[in-house]
Amino acid sequence: MTADTPRPLPAAQRLRLSDAARHRWAVVSRALAAIAGGYGLAALCSTALALWLPLARAEAVITGALTSFAVYAGAAMWAFAARTAGRAWAGIAWPSAVLGVAVWFTLRGTGGAA
Amino acid sequence: MKGGFRQSMAWLHTWSGLLVGWVLFMVFASGTSSYFREEISFWMKPELHRTPAQPAAQQAQAVEQAVRLLEREGAGSPRWTIGLPDERDPSLRVSWLPSKPPAGGGARPRPLTVNLDPATGERLADTRATRGGDFLYRLHFDLHYMPAMWARWIIGFCAMFMLVAIVSGVVTHRRIFSDFFTFRPRKGPRSWLDAHNATAVLALPFHLMITYTGLVTLMFMYMPWGAQAVYKGDEKAFTAEAFPNARANVPQKAAGRPTPLVPIAPLLEQSRAHWQGSAATRVVVTLPGDANAAVTIYRDDSANLSANYASMVFDGTTGRLIETRGENIPPASETRGVFVGLHMAHFAGPLLRGLFFLSGLAGCLMVATGLLMWAVKERPKYAKALARGGRIGFGLRLVDGLNIGAIAGVPLAMAAYFWANRLIPVGIAGRPDREIAAFFTVWGLAALAGIVWPSRRMWQVQLTVGGMLFALVPLLNPLTGGSGLFTAAASGHWNLVGFDTVCLLLGACLLTSAWWLARRQATARGAGTQAPRRAAASTAPAAAPLQSEPALVPARHALGAAESASP
């Protein structure tokens, strides 16, 4: 995150963080993205599959839950493979946001049904 | 991260494995032993060792014996359970819930259990109070001394780390196949890497399968969101649709009109005919003696991959078939069933079960060598400090200590559990808890000693003691009322023969590692400073102070490079 960042991080410079400290914070940030962000994305994916798969509803729910751990693992790996911590967050936050909005609309649409 | 994709995955592999490695080692060890949970339980009840190993009695006869006892002792109980004899446990296991909940409510009433001779209906010898193999099985995902819910979240968290560690490990490892055939002994870190690769790749499908399916066993707890969104919190509807064997349709409330129970043997016949000859494994009677009674017969699906067991429900007063379950299971549900079935391996016969056990041991070794490798790679960083008479860093010291506490301490504690089973007096109050306390006391002491004195000597001591305890189990067994190896073999109790033999082998392995450590140490001393490379090779896994060795530092870099690039 330090050597490969093309432009210096202004916020970090203002805070006068050493390279080591910046590296440490970036690792913490990526770990948070992997653990919390990854769980959020996995939960949203499993919910989306449960709602949208054209299967019997129990089948869709089970399929969503079964695949969620693969999504979680993939997200966690992305969080550490991305070039910077910022990109790691972005790569998890964007799909989560899109899925979140879509799921929200689906739920609102069927809200009164069940 | 710095460097390319493979480097960042190597970093992720290292840390995701290290941070939870000690918990994973315990989970792997207790899970591996759980493949032989019934056999462990049987060994831990030496009172049963003398009962002749007999072919399974006629089921009809067995169920009649069970009902006779239950009508006498379990009258008014809300539920009877009859475990029919099978190959792994030839006794007839009868249990019933107490008719009245214990005063003060609170805890759920625990069922009362009796073991019967299936042919005569006589009670088998009263056995000592013990949790047996069930303790190790529960420890595997419920831990102990804490609410099961917390424990399951902790284990799930660690399992997720494990999954990430496995996948990132595979990605890191480009030459995964050829490296499997590479072993370079006595090359320090390189040897540990080779050992780690061999144990990991050897059983890689197993490791991946067992981790993922482990998460699946509790997936609706970890990932309840889909079910909540679709069923809007209607848990009952979800359970009824998703689990073919949910007991939703059986009346749960008594009608209050006493009505005699229908004879069960004809229902067993009917179910056998319906299942084209498959036997039953268990009979559950709800509300026996009431007009709302129901009889559920579960099919023996021990030859079936899936954990979605089939069952038939009959009216308990007329014998009319109410419904059949678990026969046409839709694909996703069956996939889940197979995942859970694969994890628990109930379908496996003795040979396959043995292979699962060996794969589990490979998993233990994979975790152990991974943990040790971190310490071995970290140590050279302190070479200069040590040369000046300084100390190694806190992190390395902690890892060294925890490594001892887990890798040497867990086997030691397990052996202590088996010894406690035989040495704690029979009939003493709270006996099962004392056995378990023995396990945790020994483990706690081992871990504490490891953290306070993380030395090579400590490794030797703990491996030797653990090894001795395991190796002497075949001697302890006949001396404390059990059937020894030869008696058990003569009477056909192969489960006992297996238990004693495996303990002997485990003990031999632990003693060999202790001996190997002592020998390496002697070599290191003998070689002195003339052969720094050899001395370096011998540091693992101990934490003994090491002379400064500049030669090792380039070696470490070479190791890092070798991991990511093929030469």
JSON list of N, CA and C in Angstrom, two decimals, chain B residues 188-189 192 372 376 379 456 516-517 520 535-542:
[
{"chain": "B", "resi": 188, "resn": "GLY", "atom": "N", "xyz": [16.01, -27.06, 7.57]},
{"chain": "B", "resi": 188, "resn": "GLY", "atom": "CA", "xyz": [15.41, -25.96, 8.32]},
{"chain": "B", "resi": 188, "resn": "GLY", "atom": "C", "xyz": [14.04, -25.60, 7.78]},
{"chain": "B", "resi": 189, "resn": "PRO", "atom": "N", "xyz": [13.79, -24.32, 7.58]},
{"chain": "B", "resi": 189, "resn": "PRO", "atom": "CA", "xyz": [12.47, -23.86, 7.18]},
{"chain": "B", "resi": 189, "resn": "PRO", "atom": "C", "xyz": [11.95, -24.58, 5.95]},
{"chain": "B", "resi": 192, "resn": "TRP", "atom": "N", "xyz": [10.17, -27.71, 6.82]},
{"chain": "B", "resi": 192, "resn": "TRP", "atom": "CA", "xyz": [8.84, -27.47, 7.39]},
{"chain": "B", "resi": 192, "resn": "TRP", "atom": "C", "xyz": [7.86, -27.11, 6.30]},
{"chain": "B", "resi": 372, "resn": "LEU", "atom": "N", "xyz": [4.28, -23.99, 13.14]},
{"chain": "B", "resi": 372, "resn": "LEU", "atom": "CA", "xyz": [5.71, -24.10, 13.46]},
{"chain": "B", "resi": 372, "resn": "LEU", "atom": "C", "xyz": [6.55, -23.35, 12.43]},
{"chain": "B", "resi": 376, "resn": "VAL", "atom": "N", "xyz": [9.61, -20.72, 12.83]},
{"chain": "B", "resi": 376, "resn": "VAL", "atom": "CA", "xyz": [10.94, -21.02, 12.28]},
{"chain": "B", "resi": 376, "resn": "VAL", "atom": "C", "xyz": [11.41, -19.90, 11.35]},
{"chain": "B", "resi": 379, "resn": "ARG", "atom": "N", "xyz": [12.30, -16.63, 13.54]},
{"chain": "B", "resi": 379, "resn": "ARG", "atom": "CA", "xyz": [13.42, -16.67, 14.48]},
{"chain": "B", "resi": 379, "resn": "ARG", "atom": "C", "xyz": [14.69, -15.97, 13.99]},
{"chain": "B", "resi": 456, "resn": "ARG", "atom": "N", "xyz": [12.73, -25.77, 24.05]},
{"chain": "B", "resi": 456, "resn": "ARG", "atom": "CA", "xyz": [12.81, -27.10, 23.46]},
{"chain": "B", "resi": 456, "resn": "ARG", "atom": "C", "xyz": [12.55, -28.17, 24.51]},
{"chain": "B", "resi": 516, "resn": "TRP", "atom": "N", "xyz": [13.16, -37.39, 18.39]},
{"chain": "B", "resi": 516, "resn": "TRP", "atom": "CA", "xyz": [13.75, -36.69, 17.26]},
{"chain": "B", "resi": 516, "resn": "TRP", "atom": "C", "xyz": [14.28, -35.32, 17.71]},
{"chain": "B", "resi": 517, "resn": "LEU", "atom": "N", "xyz": [13.48, -34.64, 18.55]},
{"chain": "B", "resi": 517, "resn": "LEU", "atom": "CA", "xyz": [13.91, -33.34, 19.07]},
{"chain": "B", "resi": 517, "resn": "LEU", "atom": "C", "xyz": [15.20, -33.47, 19.86]},
{"chain": "B", "resi": 520, "resn": "ARG", "atom": "N", "xyz": [18.15, -34.08, 17.48]},
{"chain": "B", "resi": 520, "resn": "ARG", "atom": "CA", "xyz": [18.52, -32.87, 16.76]},
{"chain": "B", "resi": 520, "resn": "ARG", "atom": "C", "xyz": [19.33, -31.95, 17.67]},
{"chain": "B", "resi": 535, "resn": "ALA", "atom": "N", "xyz": [23.00, -26.58, 12.59]},
{"chain": "B", "resi": 535, "resn": "ALA", "atom": "CA", "xyz": [22.42, -26.09, 13.84]},
{"chain": "B", "resi": 535, "resn": "ALA", "atom": "C", "xyz": [21.13, -25.34, 13.56]},
{"chain": "B", "resi": 536, "resn": "ALA", "atom": "N", "xyz": [21.15, -24.58, 12.49]},
{"chain": "B", "resi": 536, "resn": "ALA", "atom": "CA", "xyz": [19.97, -23.81, 12.15]},
{"chain": "B", "resi": 536, "resn": "ALA", "atom": "C", "xyz": [18.81, -24.74, 11.84]},
{"chain": "B", "resi": 537, "resn": "ALA", "atom": "N", "xyz": [19.14, -25.81, 11.13]},
{"chain": "B", "resi": 537, "resn": "ALA", "atom": "CA", "xyz": [18.09, -26.74, 10.75]},
{"chain": "B", "resi": 537, "resn": "ALA", "atom": "C", "xyz": [17.45, -27.37, 11.97]},
{"chain": "B", "resi": 538, "resn": "SER", "atom": "N", "xyz": [18.21, -27.45, 13.04]},
{"chain": "B", "resi": 538, "resn": "SER", "atom": "CA", "xyz": [17.71, -28.17, 14.20]},
{"chain": "B", "resi": 538, "resn": "SER", "atom": "C", "xyz": [16.91, -27.30, 15.15]},
{"chain": "B", "resi": 539, "resn": "THR", "atom": "N", "xyz": [16.72, -26.04, 14.85]},
{"chain": "B", "resi": 539, "resn": "THR", "atom": "CA", "xyz": [16.02, -25.19, 15.82]},
{"chain": "B", "resi": 539, "resn": "THR", "atom": "C", "xyz": [14.55, -25.54, 15.89]},
{"chain": "B", "resi": 540, "resn": "ALA", "atom": "N", "xyz": [14.01, -25.96, 14.82]},
{"chain": "B", "resi": 540, "resn": "ALA", "atom": "CA", "xyz": [12.57, -26.19, 14.82]},
{"chain": "B", "resi": 540, "resn": "ALA", "atom": "C", "xyz": [12.25, -27.48, 15.56]},
{"chain": "B", "resi": 541, "resn": "PRO", "atom": "N", "xyz": [11.17, -27.56, 16.28]},
{"chain": "B", "resi": 541, "resn": "PRO", "atom": "CA", "xyz": [10.27, -26.45, 16.56]},
{"chain": "B", "resi": 541, "resn": "PRO", "atom": "C", "xyz": [10.58, -25.76, 17.87]},
{"chain": "B", "resi": 542, "resn": "ALA", "atom": "N", "xyz": [11.76, -25.96, 18.40]},
{"chain": "B", "resi": 542, "resn": "ALA", "atom": "CA", "xyz": [12.02, -25.47, 19.74]},
{"chain": "B", "resi": 542, "resn": "ALA", "atom": "C", "xyz": [12.35, -23.98, 19.74]}
]
